[in-house]
């Protein structure tokens, strides 16, 4: 699905593990784009204008001008990554030709992140940081499952010769996983347990596209937490606990 026109990409996002995926890819591809910061703490993502872009009321999302000259909306971070490489990465800077063995392997790991690492680590964060009282079963269940997933990725990276998830170059598989790895400490995971993952994470951070893209639309502070104690992280999480609980209540009442 090669593009027949110039990009007219408008990104709507926040500096979260999911939110920085598209901006990293856009920077890696050198594509022009506009960005609007979505303040999820104020539930901007649930306002009517945004629901026209993403009816699920979550970030990130983007709009673009499609080949028919009309606006197209793309939501869900994995779909956005696939759209951008399918449409704009004709030189395969960060992708492989459609239908190739590597293409499907990238797809494997993208789905692994979308269906496994992201949801499980997200629950680990929730039960570690955002419940009024600690529910040890929830903490244990999701932290252990997240650790298992990082072990899977660590074993895979140890077996590669390139240090990338697929083949000999960075792909959307790496981009999809990177933001979550950078936020592992926030969920109670110590990446020192997974040296290949940690080495991969910092290797990618040396790329200008990752360093610039992770700070869109605002400065990303996940890596700052690596030197913070559990107590310091809990202090940072405290202001968001009430918002999380209120958002859950609002969603349940609709």
Backbone as CSV, one residue per row, in Angstrom:
resi,resn,N_x,N_y,N_z,CA_x,CA_y,CA_z,C_x,C_y,C_z
1,UNK,0.852,-1.198,0.000,0.000,0.000,0.000,0.884,1.243,0.000
2,UNK,1.619,1.450,-1.050,2.484,2.618,-1.154,1.663,3.882,-1.276
3,UNK,2.168,4.947,-0.654,1.466,6.220,-0.710,1.658,6.875,-2.074
4,UNK,0.592,7.506,-2.532,0.684,8.244,-3.795,0.702,9.750,-3.564
5,UNK,0.705,10.155,-2.288,0.699,11.580,-1.975,1.661,11.913,-0.861
6,UNK,1.758,13.183,-0.537,2.631,13.630,0.533,1.972,13.363,1.877
7,UNK,2.761,13.047,2.897,2.179,12.802,4.211,1.474,14.041,4.753
8,UNK,0.360,13.811,5.404,-0.365,14.873,6.101,-0.754,14.324,7.476
9,UNK,0.261,13.874,8.186,0.064,13.094,9.412,-0.103,14.015,10.610
10,UNK,-1.142,13.759,11.385,-1.370,14.466,12.647,-1.473,13.409,13.741
11,UNK,-0.532,13.463,14.653,-0.449,12.498,15.743,-1.086,13.072,16.998
12,UNK,-1.891,12.264,17.656,-2.533,12.635,18.918,-2.029,11.652,19.968
13,UNK,-1.283,12.162,20.952,-0.618,11.206,21.824,-0.218,11.819,23.149
14,UNK,0.414,10.985,23.974,0.997,11.393,25.248,2.253,10.555,25.440
15,UNK,3.103,10.974,26.361,4.398,10.305,26.542,4.267,9.075,27.438
16,UNK,3.561,8.070,26.918,3.410,6.798,27.611,4.123,5.716,26.809
17,UNK,4.160,4.508,27.366,4.826,3.404,26.671,4.195,3.141,25.315
18,UNK,2.872,3.234,25.222,2.205,3.095,23.929,2.297,4.370,23.106
19,UNK,2.216,5.502,23.792,2.122,6.780,23.101,3.340,7.159,22.292
20,UNK,4.520,6.663,22.682,5.746,7.071,21.989,6.100,6.170,20.809
21,UNK,5.349,5.113,20.609,5.684,4.206,19.502,5.654,4.929,18.153
22,UNK,4.549,5.586,17.867,4.393,6.210,16.548,5.391,7.337,16.337
23,UNK,5.640,8.127,17.375,6.587,9.244,17.209,8.004,8.734,16.973
24,UNK,8.380,7.636,17.616,9.699,7.052,17.345,9.772,6.606,15.889
25,UNK,8.740,5.935,15.414,8.743,5.477,14.022,8.759,6.648,13.051
26,UNK,7.966,7.664,13.323,7.949,8.836,12.442,9.323,9.488,12.367
27,UNK,10.020,9.558,13.501,11.367,10.131,13.505,12.347,9.224,12.762
28,UNK,12.220,7.915,12.948,13.101,6.977,12.243,12.922,7.080,10.733
29,UNK,11.693,7.296,10.297,11.419,7.401,8.863,11.648,8.808,8.317
30,UNK,11.834,9.774,9.209,12.045,11.150,8.767,10.814,11.769,8.142
31,UNK,9.632,11.349,8.603,8.391,11.866,8.035,7.953,13.142,8.749
32,UNK,7.430,14.106,8.015,6.874,15.294,8.668,5.542,14.953,9.324
33,UNK,5.288,15.572,10.467,4.007,15.339,11.143,3.736,16.466,12.132
34,UNK,2.461,16.652,12.403,2.036,17.539,13.475,1.666,16.684,14.676
35,UNK,1.725,17.278,15.847,1.383,16.506,17.041,0.529,17.353,17.979
36,UNK,-0.478,16.726,18.549,-1.297,17.341,19.583,-1.162,16.507,20.853
37,UNK,-0.760,17.154,21.924,-0.661,16.453,23.198,-2.055,16.202,23.761
38,UNK,-2.304,14.974,24.151,-3.565,14.611,24.779,-3.319,14.433,26.273
39,UNK,-3.980,15.260,27.084,-3.809,15.192,28.531,-4.753,14.128,29.077
40,UNK,-4.230,12.907,29.231,-5.094,11.813,29.667,-5.543,11.982,31.115
41,UNK,-4.802,12.763,31.904,-5.211,12.994,33.293,-6.469,13.855,33.373
42,UNK,-6.771,14.561,32.284,-7.995,15.372,32.211,-9.052,14.717,31.314
43,UNK,-8.764,13.465,30.918,-9.691,12.691,30.077,-10.001,13.356,28.735
44,UNK,-9.014,14.068,28.210,-9.182,14.667,26.888,-9.489,13.604,25.840
45,UNK,-8.953,12.411,26.039,-9.149,11.317,25.086,-10.586,10.803,25.058
46,UNK,-11.415,11.279,25.967,-12.821,10.852,25.991,-13.771,11.957,25.529
47,UNK,-13.183,13.060,25.073,-14.014,14.153,24.580,-14.564,13.809,23.188
48,UNK,-15.748,14.328,22.837,-16.391,13.959,21.567,-15.514,14.126,20.335
49,UNK,-14.738,15.212,20.275,-13.915,15.437,19.090,-12.877,14.332,18.922
50,UNK,-12.327,13.858,20.056,-11.309,12.804,19.956,-11.940,11.456,19.647
51,UNK,-13.134,11.203,20.164,-13.803,9.929,19.911,-14.130,9.748,18.427
52,UNK,-14.162,10.850,17.675,-14.348,10.738,16.226,-13.095,10.175,15.556
53,UNK,-11.950,10.345,16.232,-10.682,9.820,15.717,-10.444,8.415,16.245
54,UNK,-10.694,8.222,17.523,-10.600,6.890,18.118,-11.822,6.648,18.991
55,UNK,-12.778,5.886,18.514,-14.005,5.651,19.279,-13.771,4.914,20.589
56,UNK,-12.595,4.325,20.751,-12.268,3.623,21.993,-11.765,4.568,23.083
57,UNK,-11.507,5.824,22.728,-11.112,6.802,23.732,-9.774,6.534,24.390
58,UNK,-8.803,6.132,23.594,-7.454,5.870,24.104,-6.426,6.494,23.156
59,UNK,-5.258,6.798,23.716,-4.147,7.259,22.875,-3.226,6.076,22.629
60,UNK,-2.449,6.135,21.526,-2.345,7.182,20.513,-3.328,6.960,19.366
61,UNK,-3.409,7.962,18.515,-4.177,7.865,17.275,-3.566,8.850,16.291
62,UNK,-3.879,8.688,15.021,-3.401,9.642,14.023,-4.418,9.787,12.913
63,UNK,-4.297,10.881,12.211,-5.045,11.079,10.978,-4.056,11.370,9.865
64,UNK,-4.482,11.101,8.645,-3.644,11.329,7.481,-4.581,11.562,6.299
65,UNK,-4.054,12.040,5.210,-4.830,12.148,3.979,-4.582,10.890,3.158
66,UNK,-5.645,10.164,2.843,-5.515,8.905,2.124,-5.415,9.167,0.623
67,UNK,-5.228,8.097,-0.151,-5.018,8.239,-1.589,-6.226,8.813,-2.316
68,UNK,-7.412,8.700,-1.696,-8.613,9.261,-2.315,-8.807,10.730,-1.981
69,UNK,-7.828,11.315,-1.255,-7.899,12.724,-0.901,-8.688,13.007,0.362
70,UNK,-9.249,11.971,0.962,-10.037,12.136,2.172,-9.224,11.727,3.404
71,UNK,-9.658,12.209,4.547,-8.957,11.894,5.779,-9.190,10.436,6.182
72,UNK,-8.145,9.809,6.677,-8.245,8.472,7.240,-7.808,8.542,8.698
73,UNK,-8.478,7.789,9.552,-8.091,7.712,10.956,-7.464,6.343,11.221
74,UNK,-6.419,6.349,12.031,-5.761,5.111,12.418,-5.610,5.136,13.934
75,UNK,-6.143,4.128,14.598,-5.964,4.036,16.043,-5.513,2.628,16.418
76,UNK,-5.092,2.476,17.654,-4.360,1.323,18.191,-2.919,1.416,17.694
77,UNK,-1.985,1.396,18.654,-0.591,1.686,18.333,0.007,0.689,17.345
78,UNK,-0.352,-0.585,17.445,0.174,-1.558,16.491,-0.322,-1.305,15.089
79,UNK,-1.590,-0.957,14.962,-2.148,-0.624,13.653,-1.458,0.597,13.070
80,UNK,-1.146,1.564,13.910,-0.470,2.769,13.444,0.918,2.449,12.907
81,UNK,1.651,1.583,13.606,2.983,1.199,13.140,2.890,0.487,11.791
82,UNK,1.939,-0.425,11.668,1.784,-1.144,10.411,1.382,-0.204,9.272
83,UNK,0.482,0.709,9.560,0.053,1.671,8.539,1.234,2.500,8.039
84,UNK,2.026,2.999,8.960,3.115,3.904,8.571,4.182,3.194,7.742
85,UNK,4.546,1.963,8.113,5.562,1.279,7.299,4.972,0.804,5.971
86,UNK,3.720,0.338,5.988,3.111,-0.122,4.737,2.972,1.018,3.740
87,UNK,2.705,2.187,4.247,2.412,3.313,3.355,3.655,4.123,3.001
88,UNK,4.579,4.233,3.949,5.664,5.197,3.750,7.081,4.598,3.780
89,UNK,7.241,3.343,4.130,8.593,2.776,4.193,8.849,1.885,2.986
90,UNK,8.793,2.475,1.825,8.975,1.704,0.595,10.420,1.246,0.402
91,UNK,11.349,1.919,1.066,12.757,1.513,0.983,13.120,0.505,2.068
92,UNK,12.149,0.161,2.895,12.338,-0.833,3.963,13.482,-0.458,4.914
93,UNK,13.439,0.791,5.346,14.413,1.235,6.346,14.218,0.494,7.663
94,UNK,12.943,0.315,8.045,12.639,-0.338,9.324,11.602,-1.444,9.136
95,UNK,11.592,-2.042,7.970,10.629,-3.099,7.678,11.254,-4.054,6.664
96,UNK,10.507,-5.114,6.388,10.925,-6.088,5.379,9.813,-6.225,4.336
97,UNK,10.137,-6.675,3.150,9.123,-6.804,2.096,7.944,-7.669,2.540
98,UNK,6.757,-7.217,2.159,5.536,-7.931,2.534,5.590,-9.375,2.041
99,UNK,5.262,-10.303,2.944,5.242,-11.707,2.583,6.546,-12.434,2.804
100,UNK,7.629,-11.701,3.101,8.906,-12.352,3.353,8.886,-13.035,4.715
101,UNK,9.837,-13.929,4.927,9.958,-14.608,6.215,10.133,-13.599,7.355
102,UNK,10.952,-12.582,7.100,11.194,-11.568,8.128,9.952,-10.733,8.410
103,UNK,9.170,-10.482,7.367,7.927,-9.723,7.560,7.036,-10.420,8.577
104,UNK,6.867,-11.719,8.428,5.986,-12.444,9.335,6.588,-12.580,10.727
105,UNK,7.905,-12.636,10.800,8.532,-12.686,12.128,8.345,-11.354,12.865
106,UNK,8.449,-10.249,12.144,8.138,-8.948,12.742,6.697,-8.945,13.240
107,UNK,5.802,-9.466,12.433,4.392,-9.518,12.822,4.199,-10.357,14.083
108,UNK,4.933,-11.477,14.171,4.864,-12.307,15.375,5.166,-11.493,16.628
109,UNK,6.266,-10.764,16.595,6.700,-10.030,17.790,5.843,-8.803,18.053
110,UNK,5.313,-8.200,16.996,4.392,-7.078,17.199,3.143,-7.560,17.934
111,UNK,2.588,-8.696,17.501,1.407,-9.238,18.172,1.743,-9.697,19.585
112,UNK,2.943,-10.216,19.785,3.405,-10.610,21.127,3.392,-9.416,22.069
113,UNK,3.863,-8.287,21.572,3.854,-7.096,22.426,2.433,-6.596,22.671
114,UNK,1.646,-6.530,21.618,0.299,-5.986,21.740,-0.603,-6.861,22.614
115,UNK,-0.450,-8.182,22.509,-1.322,-9.083,23.249,-0.740,-9.608,24.541
116,UNK,0.579,-9.427,24.733,1.234,-9.987,25.903,1.932,-8.956,26.757
117,UNK,3.083,-8.474,26.292,3.900,-7.599,27.121,3.159,-6.348,27.559
118,UNK,2.499,-5.668,26.629,1.796,-4.435,26.982,0.689,-4.646,27.999
119,UNK,-0.274,-5.528,27.721,-1.360,-5.733,28.688,-0.888,-6.265,30.042
120,UNK,0.039,-7.212,30.036,0.473,-7.790,31.312,1.271,-6.776,32.131
121,UNK,2.176,-6.039,31.474,2.933,-5.030,32.204,2.019,-3.905,32.668
122,UNK,1.027,-3.572,31.857,0.059,-2.557,32.267,-0.676,-2.958,33.528
123,UNK,-1.051,-4.229,33.627,-1.713,-4.706,34.840,-0.746,-4.738,36.023
124,UNK,0.515,-5.061,35.752,1.515,-5.025,36.820,1.645,-3.618,37.389
125,UNK,1.640,-2.615,36.508,1.682,-1.225,36.959,0.443,-0.909,37.793
126,UNK,-0.720,-1.322,37.295,-1.965,-1.003,37.999,-1.953,-1.571,39.417
127,UNK,-1.657,-2.853,39.550,-1.720,-3.471,40.873,-0.564,-3.054,41.774
128,UNK,0.539,-2.614,41.174,1.667,-2.134,41.971,1.499,-0.692,42.420
129,UNK,0.853,0.128,41.583,0.876,1.580,41.817,-0.489,2.223,42.040
130,UNK,-1.555,1.652,41.502,-2.793,2.413,41.400,-4.008,1.788,42.078
131,UNK,-3.795,0.862,42.993,-4.914,0.334,43.779,-4.890,0.985,45.161
132,UNK,-6.055,1.298,45.721,-6.101,1.957,47.042,-5.419,1.131,48.126
133,UNK,-5.566,-0.187,48.033,-4.859,-1.101,48.945,-4.180,-2.164,48.093
134,UNK,-3.032,-2.617,48.555,-2.285,-3.620,47.806,-3.044,-4.945,47.779
135,UNK,-3.202,-5.485,46.590,-3.798,-6.804,46.414,-2.656,-7.718,45.975
136,UNK,-2.110,-8.461,46.926,-0.892,-9.208,46.655,-1.050,-10.222,45.536
137,UNK,-2.229,-10.831,45.438,-2.434,-11.791,44.352,-2.262,-11.106,43.002
138,UNK,-2.861,-9.918,42.831,-2.755,-9.192,41.575,-1.328,-8.790,41.268
139,UNK,-0.621,-8.288,42.295,0.776,-7.889,42.104,1.601,-9.090,41.666
140,UNK,1.476,-10.197,42.416,2.266,-11.391,42.122,1.937,-11.949,40.744
141,UNK,0.652,-12.029,40.446,0.220,-12.600,39.168,0.804,-11.847,37.984
142,UNK,0.664,-10.529,37.975,1.038,-9.760,36.795,2.524,-9.426,36.739
143,UNK,3.159,-9.237,37.883,4.607,-9.014,37.859,5.310,-10.284,37.388
144,UNK,4.876,-11.440,37.887,5.509,-12.695,37.465,5.286,-12.979,35.988
145,UNK,4.086,-12.688,35.484,3.830,-12.904,34.063,4.654,-11.935,33.209
146,UNK,4.805,-10.706,33.681,5.637,-9.746,32.954,7.096,-10.199,32.957
147,UNK,7.556,-10.708,34.076,8.924,-11.241,34.138,9.096,-12.407,33.169
148,UNK,8.088,-13.264,33.075,8.168,-14.388,32.136,8.294,-13.884,30.702
149,UNK,7.534,-12.841,30.374,7.590,-12.281,29.029,8.950,-11.658,28.740
150,UNK,9.517,-10.957,29.712,10.862,-10.404,29.512,11.905,-11.515,29.388
151,UNK,11.694,-12.613,30.077,12.603,-13.744,29.933,12.535,-14.302,28.517
152,UNK,11.319,-14.348,27.967,11.148,-14.797,26.580,11.919,-13.899,25.621
153,UNK,11.769,-12.584,25.792,12.474,-11.644,24.924,13.981,-11.717,25.150
154,UNK,14.396,-11.854,26.397,15.822,-11.927,26.718,16.460,-13.145,26.053
155,UNK,15.803,-14.297,26.153,16.334,-15.510,25.525,16.417,-15.346,24.008
156,UNK,15.409,-14.701,23.443,15.411,-14.491,21.996,16.560,-13.583,21.577
157,UNK,16.743,-12.481,22.287,17.807,-11.542,21.937,19.191,-12.154,22.115
158,UNK,19.350,-13.012,23.103,20.638,-13.695,23.297,20.991,-14.569,22.098
159,UNK,19.967,-15.071,21.440,20.188,-15.977,20.308,20.410,-15.252,18.994
160,UNK,20.188,-13.942,18.970,20.387,-13.197,17.728,21.845,-12.778,17.601
161,UNK,22.262,-12.519,16.387,23.626,-12.035,16.160,23.663,-10.528,15.963
162,UNK,22.504,-9.927,15.706,22.456,-8.499,15.396,22.120,-7.627,16.597
163,UNK,21.460,-8.215,17.589,21.000,-7.418,18.719,19.651,-6.770,18.491
164,UNK,19.035,-7.040,17.341,17.683,-6.579,17.059,16.720,-7.755,17.168
165,UNK,15.445,-7.459,17.311,14.479,-8.537,17.501,14.331,-9.387,16.250
166,UNK,14.335,-8.750,15.080,14.174,-9.493,13.816,15.239,-9.054,12.825
167,UNK,15.968,-10.014,12.306,16.910,-9.723,11.229,18.074,-8.863,11.671
168,UNK,18.552,-8.054,10.730,19.773,-7.291,10.957,19.538,-5.800,11.090
169,UNK,18.292,-5.412,11.407,18.009,-3.980,11.540,16.843,-3.759,12.479
170,UNK,16.712,-2.516,12.906,15.587,-2.151,13.759,14.300,-2.209,12.942
171,UNK,13.229,-2.680,13.582,11.927,-2.768,12.929,10.852,-2.293,13.898
172,UNK,9.609,-2.345,13.425,8.516,-1.949,14.312,8.346,-2.926,15.467
173,UNK,8.929,-4.121,15.387,8.930,-5.021,16.542,9.736,-4.401,17.676
174,UNK,10.909,-3.872,17.357,11.729,-3.196,18.366,11.026,-1.952,18.900
175,UNK,10.461,-1.178,17.983,9.809,0.073,18.374,8.628,-0.203,19.299
176,UNK,7.851,-1.235,18.993,6.680,-1.564,19.809,7.072,-1.950,21.225
177,UNK,8.171,-2.659,21.359,8.586,-3.168,22.676,9.392,-2.160,23.481
178,UNK,10.048,-1.217,22.800,11.032,-0.387,23.484,10.422,0.454,24.604
179,UNK,9.309,1.109,24.349,8.714,1.974,25.358,8.344,1.223,26.626
180,UNK,7.877,-0.001,26.458,7.529,-0.815,27.621,8.769,-1.214,28.394
181,UNK,9.833,-1.583,27.693,11.078,-1.935,28.384,11.632,-0.741,29.157
182,UNK,11.530,0.440,28.560,12.048,1.636,29.242,11.254,1.949,30.501
183,UNK,10.010,1.443,30.579,9.141,1.692,31.737,9.058,0.496,32.674
184,UNK,9.922,-0.492,32.482,9.827,-1.725,33.263,9.922,-1.464,34.764
185,UNK,10.808,-0.564,35.161,11.013,-0.277,36.585,9.731,0.225,37.240
186,UNK,8.932,0.954,36.476,7.666,1.511,36.963,6.696,0.400,37.363
187,UNK,6.834,-0.757,36.733,5.924,-1.875,37.009,6.479,-2.857,38.038
188,UNK,7.691,-2.599,38.523,8.282,-3.491,39.512,9.237,-4.507,38.926
189,UNK,9.676,-4.286,37.687,10.594,-5.198,37.005,11.994,-4.589,36.983
190,UNK,12.984,-5.381,37.342,14.376,-4.943,37.302,15.030,-5.541,36.063
191,UNK,15.380,-4.698,35.107,15.967,-5.201,33.865,17.367,-5.774,34.046
192,UNK,17.966,-5.609,35.221,19.236,-6.282,35.473,19.072,-7.796,35.421
193,UNK,17.850,-8.270,35.618,17.563,-9.704,35.481,17.648,-10.158,34.037
194,UNK,17.544,-9.209,33.118,17.440,-9.542,31.703,18.489,-8.750,30.924
195,UNK,19.760,-9.147,31.013,20.849,-8.342,30.454,20.765,-8.117,28.949
196,UNK,20.249,-9.093,28.217,20.140,-8.894,26.762,19.095,-7.836,26.438
197,UNK,17.995,-7.827,27.193,16.972,-6.797,26.999,17.525,-5.428,27.356
198,UNK,18.240,-5.355,28.456,18.797,-4.070,28.890,19.798,-3.542,27.865
199,UNK,20.666,-4.416,27.352,21.644,-4.006,26.342,20.945,-3.530,25.076
200,UNK,19.924,-4.262,24.641,19.125,-3.881,23.468,18.459,-2.529,23.664
201,UNK,17.908,-2.295,24.845,17.214,-1.037,25.117,18.162,0.157,24.969
202,UNK,19.357,0.043,25.536,20.296,1.168,25.467,20.941,1.286,24.090
203,UNK,21.070,0.180,23.394,21.576,0.238,22.015,20.646,1.075,21.149
204,UNK,19.345,0.840,21.284,18.372,1.586,20.483,18.302,3.049,20.906
205,UNK,18.542,3.312,22.179,18.488,4.690,22.666,19.548,5.574,22.003
206,UNK,20.600,4.958,21.477,21.648,5.724,20.798,21.197,6.232,19.431
207,UNK,20.108,5.701,18.928,19.597,6.131,17.627,18.848,7.450,17.788
208,UNK,19.146,8.450,16.953,18.466,9.751,17.077,16.946,9.651,17.021
209,UNK,16.432,8.729,16.206,14.984,8.591,16.095,14.342,8.176,17.397
210,UNK,14.995,7.291,18.132,14.467,6.859,19.427,14.595,7.974,20.454
211,UNK,15.759,8.609,20.484,15.975,9.650,21.487,15.030,10.829,21.279
212,UNK,14.829,11.227,20.032,13.909,12.333,19.757,12.460,11.894,19.919
213,UNK,12.116,10.745,19.346,10.738,10.296,19.343,10.177,9.982,20.709
214,UNK,11.020,9.542,21.634,10.501,9.184,22.955,10.083,10.424,23.747
215,UNK,10.503,11.580,23.332,10.156,12.818,24.030,9.037,13.589,23.332
216,UNK,8.221,12.885,22.545,7.072,13.501,21.867,5.798,12.928,22.482
217,UNK,4.873,13.773,22.893,4.845,15.239,22.754,5.524,15.995,23.900
218,UNK,5.885,15.288,24.996,6.563,15.926,26.121,7.723,15.034,26.559
219,UNK,8.575,15.575,27.398,9.736,14.822,27.855,9.315,13.535,28.552
220,UNK,9.919,12.437,28.131,9.635,11.137,28.720,10.586,10.895,29.891
221,UNK,10.038,10.481,31.029,10.842,10.373,32.253,10.995,8.937,32.751
222,UNK,10.583,7.955,31.974,10.638,6.577,32.453,12.052,6.152,32.857
223,UNK,13.035,6.483,32.030,14.397,6.048,32.336,14.953,6.750,33.568
224,UNK,14.406,7.900,33.917,14.839,8.584,35.132,14.543,7.748,36.372
225,UNK,13.540,6.881,36.281,13.121,6.098,37.444,14.076,4.961,37.777
226,UNK,14.991,4.650,36.862,15.894,3.535,37.106,16.745,3.739,38.346
227,UNK,16.987,4.982,38.701,17.810,5.277,39.871,16.976,5.649,41.094
228,UNK,15.661,5.431,41.008,14.788,5.789,42.119,14.386,4.560,42.914
229,UNK,14.169,4.758,44.190,13.739,3.680,45.070,12.249,3.413,44.880
230,UNK,11.794,2.308,45.419,10.366,1.983,45.375,9.553,3.078,46.042
231,UNK,10.067,3.585,47.152,9.354,4.642,47.877,9.242,5.909,47.042
232,UNK,10.311,6.278,46.342,10.275,7.482,45.500,9.288,7.322,44.349
233,UNK,9.224,6.136,43.777,8.283,5.895,42.689,6.852,5.953,43.194
234,UNK,6.610,5.425,44.381,5.259,5.460,44.948,4.812,6.897,45.212
235,UNK,5.729,7.755,45.594,5.396,9.171,45.778,4.982,9.788,44.442
236,UNK,5.692,9.436,43.372,5.337,9.954,42.045,3.988,9.416,41.576
237,UNK,3.682,8.183,41.946,2.431,7.561,41.488,1.219,8.080,42.244
238,UNK,1.417,8.534,43.463,0.296,8.903,44.342,-0.693,9.887,43.716
239,UNK,-0.239,10.951,43.030,-1.215,11.904,42.462,-2.125,11.300,41.391
240,UNK,-1.684,10.199,40.774,-2.462,9.598,39.696,-3.449,8.550,40.195
241,UNK,-3.298,8.110,41.441,-4.152,7.037,41.941,-5.620,7.435,41.914
242,UNK,-5.926,8.644,42.384,-7.313,9.094,42.413,-7.884,9.205,41.006
243,UNK,-7.071,9.708,40.081,-7.533,9.825,38.694,-7.841,8.455,38.105
244,UNK,-6.971,7.480,38.337,-7.200,6.129,37.822,-8.490,5.550,38.382
245,UNK,-8.680,5.688,39.683,-9.876,5.132,40.308,-11.149,5.837,39.811
246,UNK,-11.088,7.146,39.662,-12.252,7.883,39.158,-12.574,7.512,37.717
247,UNK,-11.527,7.320,36.906,-11.740,6.928,35.514,-12.398,5.551,35.428
248,UNK,-11.970,4.635,36.284,-12.586,3.311,36.308,-14.059,3.413,36.694
249,UNK,-14.347,4.260,37.662,-15.729,4.426,38.112,-16.597,5.023,37.008
250,UNK,-16.055,6.038,36.322,-16.798,6.673,35.229,-17.089,5.682,34.108
251,UNK,-16.094,4.872,33.755,-16.282,3.888,32.678,-17.339,2.855,33.069
252,UNK,-17.342,2.456,34.340,-18.286,1.440,34.801,-19.717,1.945,34.813
253,UNK,-19.879,3.254,34.979,-21.232,3.833,35.095,-21.835,4.187,33.753
254,UNK,-21.058,4.121,32.697,-21.582,4.507,31.384,-22.320,3.338,30.736
